[in-house]
Tab-separated table of C-alpha atoms and ligand atoms in Angstrom:
chain	number	residue	atom	x	y	z
N	17	MET	CA	10.263	-16.011	3.884
N	18	LYS	CA	12.931	-13.392	2.943
N	19	ILE	CA	15.763	-16.208	3.604
N	20	ARG	CA	14.071	-18.568	1.194
N	21	ARG	CA	13.648	-15.861	-1.370
N	22	VAL	CA	17.426	-14.891	-1.159
N	23	LEU	CA	18.309	-18.646	-1.436
N	24	TYR	CA	15.743	-19.021	-4.551
N	25	PHE	CA	17.516	-15.991	-6.198
N	26	PHE	CA	21.012	-17.527	-6.114
N	27	LEU	CA	19.912	-20.804	-6.799
N	28	GLU	CA	17.956	-19.357	-10.010
N	29	VAL	CA	15.094	-21.255	-8.834
N	30	PHE	CA	11.946	-19.902	-10.463
N	31	VAL	CA	9.105	-20.308	-8.021
N	32	LYS	CA	5.781	-19.839	-9.805
N	33	VAL	CA	2.768	-18.874	-8.048
N	34	LEU	CA	-0.648	-18.159	-9.868
N	35	VAL	CA	-3.052	-15.704	-8.484
N	36	VAL	CA	-6.503	-16.145	-9.739
N	37	ASN	CA	-9.394	-13.647	-9.105
N	38	ALA	CA	-12.707	-15.295	-10.221
N	39	GLY	CA	-15.547	-12.784	-10.326
N	40	SER	CA	-19.308	-13.348	-11.369
N	41	SER	CA	-18.760	-13.034	-15.173
N	42	SER	CA	-14.710	-12.704	-15.029
N	43	LEU	CA	-11.507	-14.455	-14.379
N	44	LYS	CA	-8.331	-12.508	-13.759
N	45	PHE	CA	-4.964	-14.224	-13.397
N	46	THR	CA	-1.435	-13.315	-12.780
N	47	MET	CA	1.474	-15.755	-12.861
N	48	PHE	CA	4.477	-14.652	-10.561
N	49	ASN	CA	8.055	-15.897	-10.391
N	50	MET	CA	8.467	-15.144	-6.828
N	51	SER	CA	12.099	-15.658	-6.590
N	52	ASP	CA	12.164	-11.801	-7.621
N	53	GLN	CA	8.339	-11.140	-7.355
N	54	SER	CA	8.352	-10.416	-11.175
N	55	VAL	CA	5.337	-11.057	-13.207
N	56	LEU	CA	5.472	-13.553	-15.965
N	57	CYS	CA	2.350	-12.972	-17.735
N	58	LYS	CA	-1.179	-11.944	-16.643
N	59	GLY	CA	-4.692	-11.791	-18.458
N	60	LEU	CA	-8.387	-11.659	-17.827
N	61	VAL	CA	-11.329	-13.696	-19.366
N	62	GLU	CA	-14.180	-11.698	-19.303
N	63	ARG	CA	-18.039	-11.813	-20.296
N	64	ILE	CA	-18.024	-15.528	-19.087
N	65	GLY	CA	-21.228	-17.107	-19.881
N	66	LEU	CA	-22.386	-14.179	-21.969
N	67	LYS	CA	-22.222	-13.175	-25.517
N	68	SER	CA	-18.806	-12.919	-27.096
N	69	PRO	CA	-16.488	-13.746	-23.966
N	70	ARG	CA	-13.081	-12.146	-24.470
N	71	PHE	CA	-9.658	-13.401	-23.271
N	72	ILE	CA	-7.142	-10.861	-22.929
N	73	TYR	CA	-3.472	-12.129	-22.317
N	74	GLN	CA	-0.239	-10.393	-21.952
N	75	ARG	CA	3.215	-11.892	-21.514
N	76	CYS	CA	5.628	-9.818	-19.759
N	77	GLY	CA	7.265	-7.346	-21.848
N	78	GLU	CA	4.925	-8.182	-24.992
N	79	ALA	CA	1.974	-6.312	-26.307
N	80	PRO	CA	-1.501	-7.773	-24.820
N	81	THR	CA	-3.352	-10.012	-27.424
N	82	GLU	CA	-6.942	-10.365	-27.547
N	83	GLU	CA	-9.414	-13.249	-28.615
N	84	VAL	CA	-13.184	-14.171	-28.715
N	85	LEU	CA	-13.731	-17.480	-27.330
N	86	SER	CA	-16.608	-19.621	-26.404
N	87	ILE	CA	-16.555	-19.925	-22.594
N	88	VAL	CA	-19.580	-20.721	-20.723
N	89	ASN	CA	-18.249	-21.180	-17.207
N	90	HIS	CA	-15.218	-20.729	-14.760
N	91	ASN	CA	-14.168	-24.201	-15.578
N	92	GLY	CA	-13.927	-23.180	-19.391
N	93	ALA	CA	-12.168	-20.075	-18.627
N	94	MET	CA	-9.615	-21.762	-16.509
N	95	GLN	CA	-9.063	-24.365	-19.388
N	96	ALA	CA	-8.492	-21.557	-21.713
N	97	VAL	CA	-5.733	-20.036	-19.394
N	98	CYS	CA	-3.963	-23.362	-19.002
N	99	TYR	CA	-3.602	-23.859	-22.789
N	100	LYS	CA	-2.219	-20.391	-22.856
N	101	LEU	CA	0.235	-20.922	-19.981
N	102	ILE	CA	1.750	-24.140	-21.924
N	103	ASP	CA	1.461	-22.507	-25.297
N	104	PRO	CA	4.675	-22.983	-27.211
N	105	GLU	CA	4.454	-19.512	-28.876
N	106	GLN	CA	2.809	-17.351	-26.004
N	107	GLY	CA	3.300	-19.355	-22.808
N	108	VAL	CA	5.514	-19.102	-19.750
N	109	LEU	CA	5.519	-22.752	-18.555
N	110	LYS	CA	6.661	-26.069	-20.279
N	111	ASN	CA	4.137	-27.947	-18.028
N	112	LEU	CA	1.329	-27.023	-15.683
N	113	THR	CA	3.282	-29.105	-12.644
N	114	GLU	CA	5.797	-25.915	-12.567
N	115	VAL	CA	3.177	-24.110	-10.668
N	116	GLU	CA	3.988	-24.343	-6.809
N	117	ALA	CA	0.938	-22.690	-5.394
N	118	ILE	CA	-2.247	-21.170	-6.429
N	119	GLY	CA	-3.492	-17.816	-4.520
N	120	HIS	CA	-7.284	-17.426	-4.720
N	121	ARG	CA	-8.884	-13.851	-4.200
N	122	VAL	CA	-11.795	-14.724	-1.806
N	123	VAL	CA	-14.197	-11.659	-1.020
N	124	HIS	CA	-15.917	-12.700	2.263
N	125	GLY	CA	-14.450	-14.639	4.995
N	126	GLY	CA	-16.842	-13.669	7.695
N	127	GLU	CA	-15.562	-14.096	11.212
N	128	ARG	CA	-14.374	-17.324	10.470
N	129	PHE	CA	-11.195	-16.567	8.132
N	130	THR	CA	-8.934	-13.973	10.047
N	131	LYS	CA	-5.986	-14.719	7.718
N	132	ALA	CA	-5.273	-16.630	4.375
N	133	VAL	CA	-5.606	-20.301	4.703
N	134	LYS	CA	-4.627	-23.492	2.757
N	135	ILE	CA	-7.572	-24.735	0.751
N	136	ASP	CA	-9.052	-27.902	1.966
N	137	LYS	CA	-12.749	-29.358	2.115
N	138	THR	CA	-13.460	-27.696	5.392
N	139	VAL	CA	-12.321	-24.224	4.011
N	140	LYS	CA	-14.437	-24.511	1.119
N	141	ASP	CA	-17.436	-25.576	3.229
N	142	GLY	CA	-16.586	-22.310	5.188
N	143	ILE	CA	-16.417	-20.031	1.951
N	144	ARG	CA	-19.785	-21.556	1.076
N	145	GLN	CA	-21.260	-20.751	4.255
N	146	CYS	CA	-19.834	-17.077	4.031
N	147	ALA	CA	-21.817	-16.877	0.586
N	148	ALA	CA	-24.818	-15.643	2.561
N	149	LEU	CA	-22.675	-12.401	3.197
N	150	ALA	CA	-21.420	-11.972	-0.475
N	151	PRO	CA	-23.939	-13.961	-2.559
N	152	LEU	CA	-22.423	-12.115	-5.776
N	153	HIS	CA	-18.789	-12.844	-4.953
N	154	ASN	CA	-17.951	-16.054	-2.867
N	155	PRO	CA	-19.856	-18.512	-5.342
N	156	PRO	CA	-17.693	-17.575	-8.263
N	157	ASN	CA	-14.790	-17.129	-6.016
N	158	LEU	CA	-15.580	-21.059	-5.296
N	159	GLU	CA	-15.807	-22.109	-9.029
N	160	GLY	CA	-12.467	-20.558	-9.685
N	161	ILE	CA	-11.007	-22.534	-6.776
N	162	GLU	CA	-12.665	-25.717	-8.176
N	163	ALA	CA	-11.704	-25.321	-11.598
N	164	CYS	CA	-7.973	-24.795	-10.569
N	165	GLU	CA	-8.192	-28.140	-8.529
N	166	GLY	CA	-9.331	-29.699	-11.683
N	167	PHE	CA	-6.385	-28.443	-13.792
N	168	PHE	CA	-3.660	-28.293	-11.049
N	169	PRO	CA	-4.190	-31.692	-9.210
N	170	GLY	CA	-1.868	-31.699	-5.959
N	171	VAL	CA	-0.775	-28.107	-6.193
N	172	PRO	CA	-1.738	-26.299	-3.038
N	173	GLY	CA	-4.516	-23.683	-3.180
N	174	VAL	CA	-4.429	-20.643	-0.870
N	175	ALA	CA	-7.617	-18.523	-0.186
N	176	VAL	CA	-6.780	-14.902	0.564
N	177	PHE	CA	-9.795	-13.111	2.101
N	178	ASP	CA	-10.770	-9.427	1.465
N	179	THR	CA	-12.131	-9.228	4.908
N	180	ALA	CA	-9.366	-11.115	6.949
N	181	PHE	CA	-7.335	-7.871	7.565
N	182	HIS	CA	-10.085	-6.205	9.244
N	183	GLN	CA	-11.078	-9.019	11.591
N	184	SER	CA	-8.385	-7.344	14.136
N	185	MET	CA	-11.073	-4.598	14.686
N	186	GLN	CA	-12.437	-4.481	18.206
N	187	PRO	CA	-16.073	-4.785	18.905
N	188	GLU	CA	-16.530	-0.833	19.455
N	189	ALA	CA	-15.446	-0.710	15.908
N	190	TYR	CA	-17.359	-3.332	14.278
N	191	LEU	CA	-20.792	-3.681	15.888
N	192	TYR	CA	-23.698	-1.625	14.872
N	193	ALA	CA	-26.127	-0.089	17.478
N	194	LEU	CA	-28.774	-2.672	16.676
N	195	PRO	CA	-30.389	-5.499	18.810
N	196	ARG	CA	-27.511	-7.882	19.660
N	197	ASN	CA	-29.644	-10.749	18.379
N	198	LEU	CA	-29.112	-9.507	14.743
N	199	TYR	CA	-25.415	-9.934	15.284
N	200	ASN	CA	-25.760	-13.137	17.070
N	201	LYS	CA	-28.275	-14.766	14.661
N	202	LEU	CA	-27.619	-12.848	11.266
N	203	SER	CA	-24.013	-11.992	11.451
N	204	ILE	CA	-24.808	-8.418	10.980
N	205	ARG	CA	-21.753	-6.264	11.846
N	206	LYS	CA	-19.129	-4.166	9.996
N	207	TYR	CA	-16.560	-6.488	8.146
N	208	GLY	CA	-14.862	-4.101	5.782
N	209	PHE	CA	-13.470	-4.838	2.368
N	210	HIS	CA	-10.277	-3.898	-0.061
N	211	GLY	CA	-8.606	-5.665	2.978
N	212	THR	CA	-5.810	-7.002	0.705
N	213	SER	CA	-4.999	-3.691	-0.437
N	214	HIS	CA	-4.922	-1.944	2.783
N	215	LYS	CA	-2.760	-4.444	4.016
N	216	TYR	CA	-0.310	-4.404	1.134
N	217	VAL	CA	-0.233	-0.668	1.150
N	218	TYR	CA	0.320	-0.636	5.152
N	219	TYR	CA	3.172	-2.594	4.962
N	220	GLU	CA	4.914	-1.191	1.699
N	221	GLY	CA	4.107	2.318	3.111
N	222	CYS	CA	5.878	1.394	6.401
N	223	ARG	CA	8.874	0.062	4.216
N	224	PHE	CA	9.026	3.002	2.134
N	225	LEU	CA	8.785	5.537	4.737
N	226	GLY	CA	10.949	3.952	7.303
N	227	LEU	CA	8.123	3.221	9.712
N	228	ASP	CA	8.069	0.315	12.140
N	229	PRO	CA	5.000	-1.863	11.071
N	230	GLU	CA	4.932	-3.009	14.648
N	231	THR	CA	3.871	0.461	16.009
N	232	ALA	CA	3.406	2.363	13.140
N	233	ARG	CA	-0.102	4.658	13.213
N	234	VAL	CA	-1.184	4.928	9.625
N	235	LEU	CA	-4.330	5.916	7.455
N	236	VAL	CA	-4.844	4.022	4.305
N	237	CYS	CA	-7.034	5.591	1.637
N	238	HIS	CA	-7.869	3.188	-1.097
N	239	LEU	CA	-9.705	5.526	-3.594
N	240	GLY	CA	-10.825	4.279	-6.745
N	241	ASN	CA	-14.489	3.229	-8.195
N	242	GLY	CA	-14.967	1.585	-4.917
N	243	SER	CA	-13.134	3.547	-1.893
N	244	SER	CA	-12.482	2.846	1.824
N	245	ILE	CA	-10.221	4.343	4.281
N	246	THR	CA	-8.714	2.313	7.161
N	247	ALA	CA	-6.813	3.415	10.364
N	248	VAL	CA	-4.014	0.900	11.047
N	249	LYS	CA	-2.123	0.710	14.073
N	250	GLY	CA	0.855	-1.587	14.458
N	251	GLY	CA	-0.631	-3.844	11.884
N	252	LYS	CA	-4.073	-4.135	13.370
N	253	VAL	CA	-7.231	-2.418	11.920
N	254	LEU	CA	-8.655	0.199	14.529
N	255	ASP	CA	-11.751	0.919	12.109
N	256	THR	CA	-12.650	0.889	8.449
N	257	SER	CA	-15.113	2.847	6.436
N	258	MET	CA	-16.767	-0.111	4.577
N	259	GLY	CA	-19.456	-1.913	6.607
N	260	MET	CA	-21.383	-5.303	6.372
N	261	THR	CA	-21.470	-4.410	2.738
N	262	PRO	CA	-19.306	-2.476	0.411
N	263	LEU	CA	-22.048	0.194	0.111
N	264	MET	CA	-21.058	2.070	3.189
N	265	GLY	CA	-18.626	4.710	3.869
N	266	LEU	CA	-16.848	7.330	1.420
N	267	VAL	CA	-18.468	8.572	-1.683
N	268	MET	CA	-17.706	6.155	-4.533
N	269	GLY	CA	-18.172	6.120	-8.315
N	270	THR	CA	-21.700	4.934	-8.048
N	271	ARG	CA	-22.173	4.082	-4.209
N	272	CYS	CA	-23.440	6.502	-1.814
N	273	GLY	CA	-21.524	5.407	1.157
N	274	VAL	CA	-22.898	6.854	4.537
N	275	LEU	CA	-26.570	7.329	4.441
N	276	ASP	CA	-29.244	7.768	7.099
N	277	ALA	CA	-30.979	4.415	7.225
N	278	GLY	CA	-34.151	6.435	7.545
N	279	VAL	CA	-33.808	7.243	3.976
N	280	VAL	CA	-34.049	3.584	2.885
N	281	LEU	CA	-37.413	3.385	5.000
N	282	HIS	CA	-38.598	6.626	3.623
N	283	LEU	CA	-38.110	5.394	-0.168
N	284	ILE	CA	-39.687	2.211	0.417
N	285	LYS	CA	-42.622	3.890	2.342
N	286	ASN	CA	-42.952	5.997	-0.914
N	287	GLY	CA	-43.486	3.052	-3.338
N	288	TYR	CA	-39.870	2.205	-4.147
N	289	THR	CA	-39.399	-1.508	-4.179
N	290	VAL	CA	-36.369	-3.168	-2.236
N	291	ASP	CA	-34.760	-3.965	-5.743
N	292	GLU	CA	-35.110	-0.456	-6.728
N	293	VAL	CA	-33.704	1.077	-3.739
N	294	ASP	CA	-30.807	-1.492	-4.138
N	295	VAL	CA	-29.930	-0.255	-7.780
N	296	ILE	CA	-30.185	3.477	-6.715
N	297	LEU	CA	-27.787	3.059	-3.668
N	298	ASN	CA	-25.287	0.775	-5.304
N	299	LYS	CA	-25.609	1.966	-9.144
N	300	LYS	CA	-27.017	5.500	-9.423
N	301	SER	CA	-25.552	7.314	-6.708
N	302	GLY	CA	-22.155	8.328	-5.537
N	303	LEU	CA	-20.059	10.799	-7.998
N	304	GLN	CA	-22.451	9.551	-11.001
N	305	GLY	CA	-25.736	10.343	-9.005
N	306	VAL	CA	-24.752	13.647	-7.667
N	307	SER	CA	-22.700	14.880	-10.738
N	308	GLY	CA	-25.289	13.592	-13.177
N	309	VAL	CA	-22.119	13.455	-15.519
N	310	SER	CA	-20.179	10.192	-14.873
N	311	SER	CA	-18.932	7.872	-12.323
N	312	ASP	CA	-15.268	8.397	-13.404
N	313	MET	CA	-13.282	11.008	-11.591
N	314	ARG	CA	-11.449	12.036	-14.741
N	315	ASP	CA	-14.651	13.037	-16.109
N	316	ILE	CA	-15.940	14.851	-12.906
N	317	GLU	CA	-12.586	16.527	-13.076
N	318	ALA	CA	-12.938	17.703	-16.629
N	319	ALA	CA	-16.618	18.860	-15.976
N	320	ARG	CA	-15.808	20.887	-12.843
N	321	LEU	CA	-13.235	22.614	-14.566
N	322	LYS	CA	-15.631	23.502	-17.311
N	323	GLY	CA	-17.671	25.126	-14.670
N	324	ASN	CA	-20.219	22.366	-14.350
N	325	THR	CA	-21.432	23.189	-10.650
N	326	ASP	CA	-23.098	19.753	-10.015
N	327	ALA	CA	-19.829	18.035	-10.822
N	328	GLN	CA	-18.038	20.560	-8.506
N	329	GLU	CA	-20.430	19.583	-5.706
N	330	ALA	CA	-19.962	15.793	-6.300
N	331	PHE	CA	-16.037	16.436	-6.121
N	332	ASP	CA	-16.385	18.470	-2.813
N	333	LEU	CA	-18.854	15.774	-1.157
N	334	PHE	CA	-16.066	13.149	-2.095
N	335	VAL	CA	-13.441	15.256	-0.375
N	336	HIS	CA	-15.603	16.594	2.409
N	337	ARG	CA	-16.799	13.025	3.453
N	338	LEU	CA	-13.147	11.710	3.174
N	339	LEU	CA	-11.867	14.553	5.457
N	340	VAL	CA	-14.557	13.901	8.170
N	341	TYR	CA	-13.299	9.996	8.256
N	342	ILE	CA	-9.642	11.452	8.326
N	343	GLY	CA	-10.481	13.481	11.414
N	344	GLY	CA	-12.036	10.747	13.197
N	345	TYR	CA	-9.606	8.197	12.448
N	346	HIS	CA	-6.553	10.577	13.279
N	347	LEU	CA	-8.098	10.770	16.745
N	348	LEU	CA	-8.401	6.771	17.072
N	349	LEU	CA	-4.838	6.412	16.130
N	350	GLY	CA	-3.549	9.008	18.531
N	351	GLY	CA	-2.150	11.079	15.555
N	352	ALA	CA	-1.520	9.345	12.426
N	353	GLU	CA	2.186	9.338	11.362
N	354	ALA	CA	1.437	8.809	7.684
N	355	ILE	CA	-1.591	8.950	5.310
N	356	LEU	CA	-1.153	6.726	2.246
N	357	PHE	CA	-3.043	6.992	-1.048
N	358	THR	CA	-3.732	4.274	-3.397
N	359	GLY	CA	-6.247	2.900	-6.128
N	360	GLY	CA	-7.019	4.543	-9.333
N	361	ILE	CA	-7.773	8.008	-7.871
N	362	GLY	CA	-5.386	7.744	-4.965
N	363	GLU	CA	-2.546	6.941	-7.510
N	364	ASN	CA	-3.427	8.967	-10.356
N	365	SER	CA	-5.863	12.196	-9.414
N	366	VAL	CA	-3.294	15.175	-8.764
N	367	LEU	CA	-6.519	17.407	-8.227
N	368	SER	CA	-7.987	14.865	-5.378
N	369	ARG	CA	-4.897	14.624	-3.396
N	370	GLN	CA	-4.179	18.156	-3.589
N	371	ALA	CA	-7.785	19.070	-2.183
N	372	ILE	CA	-7.311	16.331	0.576
N	373	VAL	CA	-3.895	17.048	1.748
N	374	SER	CA	-4.241	20.864	1.633
N	375	ALA	CA	-6.978	20.618	4.329
N	376	LEU	CA	-4.494	18.728	6.745
N	377	GLU	CA	-2.534	21.677	7.809
N	378	ALA	CA	-3.902	21.547	11.131
N	379	TYR	CA	-2.131	17.990	11.535
N	380	GLY	CA	1.166	19.253	10.309
N	381	CYS	CA	0.888	18.157	7.118
N	382	GLU	CA	1.944	20.441	4.058
N	383	LEU	CA	1.370	19.630	0.426
N	384	ASP	CA	4.364	19.331	-1.672
N	385	GLU	CA	2.784	20.655	-4.960
N	386	GLU	CA	5.541	19.430	-7.280
N	387	ALA	CA	5.914	15.905	-5.809
N	388	ASN	CA	1.652	15.754	-5.981
N	389	GLN	CA	2.253	15.753	-9.850
N	390	LYS	CA	3.597	12.141	-9.582
N	391	ARG	CA	1.661	9.191	-10.398
N	392	GLN	CA	1.542	5.507	-9.727
N	393	ILE	CA	4.774	5.171	-8.106
N	394	ASN	CA	5.746	5.284	-4.399
N	395	CYS	CA	6.417	9.060	-3.686
N	396	VAL	CA	6.012	11.397	-0.708
N	397	ILE	CA	3.797	14.351	-1.361
N	398	SER	CA	4.185	16.347	1.738
N	399	LYS	CA	7.042	18.825	2.449
N	400	PRO	CA	9.921	17.641	4.498
N	401	GLY	CA	9.385	18.162	8.060
N	402	SER	CA	5.764	17.327	7.937
N	403	LYS	CA	4.415	15.896	11.061
N	404	LEU	CA	1.957	13.781	9.019
N	405	VAL	CA	3.765	12.398	6.187
N	406	ALA	CA	1.437	11.957	3.086
N	407	ALA	CA	2.686	9.494	0.155
N	408	ILE	CA	1.210	7.703	-2.930
N	409	ILE	CA	1.582	4.027	-2.462
N	410	PRO	CA	0.420	1.998	-5.543
N	411	THR	CA	-1.437	-1.034	-4.366
N	412	ASN	CA	-0.576	-4.513	-5.492
N	413	GLU	CA	-3.294	-6.903	-4.327
N	414	GLU	CA	-1.805	-9.872	-6.661
N	415	LEU	CA	1.494	-9.618	-5.220
N	416	MET	CA	-0.013	-9.645	-1.761
N	417	ILE	CA	-2.095	-12.767	-2.609
N	418	ALA	CA	1.087	-14.240	-4.099
N	419	GLN	CA	3.080	-13.480	-1.049
N	420	GLU	CA	0.378	-14.993	1.213
N	421	ALA	CA	0.309	-18.043	-0.797
N	422	MET	CA	4.061	-18.450	-0.479
N	423	GLU	CA	4.123	-17.977	3.140
N	424	LEU	CA	1.799	-21.082	3.562
N	425	ILE	CA	3.211	-23.667	1.159
S	7	LIG	P1	-10.088	1.682	-9.660
S	7	LIG	O1	-11.273	1.499	-9.200
S	7	LIG	O2	-8.927	1.750	-8.378
S	7	LIG	O3	-9.503	1.265	-10.933
S	7	LIG	O4	-9.921	3.330	-9.791
S	7	LIG	C1	-10.892	3.917	-10.878
S	7	LIG	C2	-10.798	5.356	-10.468
S	7	LIG	O5	-9.724	6.017	-10.597
S	7	LIG	C3	-12.056	5.958	-11.716
S	7	LIG	O6	-12.746	6.984	-10.829
S	7	LIG	C4	-10.992	6.985	-12.358
S	7	LIG	O7	-11.469	7.986	-12.987
S	7	LIG	C5	-9.846	7.215	-11.365
S	7	LIG	N1	-8.647	7.468	-12.097
S	7	LIG	C6	-7.594	6.750	-13.083
S	7	LIG	N2	-6.709	7.569	-13.485
S	7	LIG	C7	-7.259	9.011	-13.301
S	7	LIG	C8	-6.497	10.321	-13.354
S	7	LIG	N3	-5.362	10.312	-14.097
S	7	LIG	N4	-7.010	11.438	-12.929
S	7	LIG	C9	-7.976	11.102	-11.951
S	7	LIG	N5	-8.667	9.951	-11.705
S	7	LIG	C10	-8.146	8.816	-12.272
């Protein structure tokens, strides 16, 4: 892979890989020149099938442009993207045939997909079957794949699964202590999510810190609107905080994370419908629910600095929950060598990182207050000599998907 990249670089061959992330009402895309891993252009079609769909597009080094278009489905969105890619004024291609591969983000690969795969009919059937586990995500992912097949005939598509990295977990990490037939018949188990981000940050963190990825023991904290922490040893996941669904684990923007399952039963016995409980746990809990202020960490931080005690408790709960996971995962790893922060909060929130890393002195990690002021760049934030090194590693899921697509073609 590296040799090929060097060869392309010297031959000045621009290998173009398109990355597509098709959600329920949006389609994001990034076009990479893989000879130097640069972004040629990127964009987003949002509100697909709704009132006033918007198409936001940005060519490298230029300001973003925005248009309102009539787009009713993912095929229409992909068509708009294709027109833009070859637009004489704003495009980055002369012809769509210049695209060498398309990497698709697919949320759920179940137990079937343990790594990225080249897309064919069998793979599409597999993605369809996994839709039972991600009914809101896999169907639009598949629509994105099929739209691309129409516009880029013959160009290989590669499916990169959010769950794949976590498939290296062993049964003691992924089984729930439920009757085994629920696992056998309904595939109820922990799958984990954000896998592409965890994988990217693990390998990038190892490279940046000079750790051997074959043996490194690393805690990856992806902290954003959705958050998860993963314990990775030698590139294998020992455990991760999200579960069968992305509701489990850390305190998130609007999701509750860890919860006594008895609470769900209690709510239902007290007259709440299943749909109401769903909305409470997924949309009205987390930072939003506890603070009553906002799901956004910036608002929580501002409110707590003004003395809002509910916002303070929401922040403290966020940190406390993460520390409980860090303690357990540190033990599983036999002592972590590095803790890496990524995602909107992990990359930007000086106050969150300060609260978390300051609590890790017992593990030989001392916060470097000055370095911790940095944001969105690879940066060590623990003092030299710390036994457990803390660092910011900005995630780049799109690049990871493009790399995986390149490796398969
Ligand atoms: P993501 O889902 O990864 O885009 O992350 C979104 C989260 O990152 C939100 O809770 C934001 O409040 C948080 N975030 C982004 N920038 C900052 C910042 N400068 N300080 C604190 N939190 C931030």
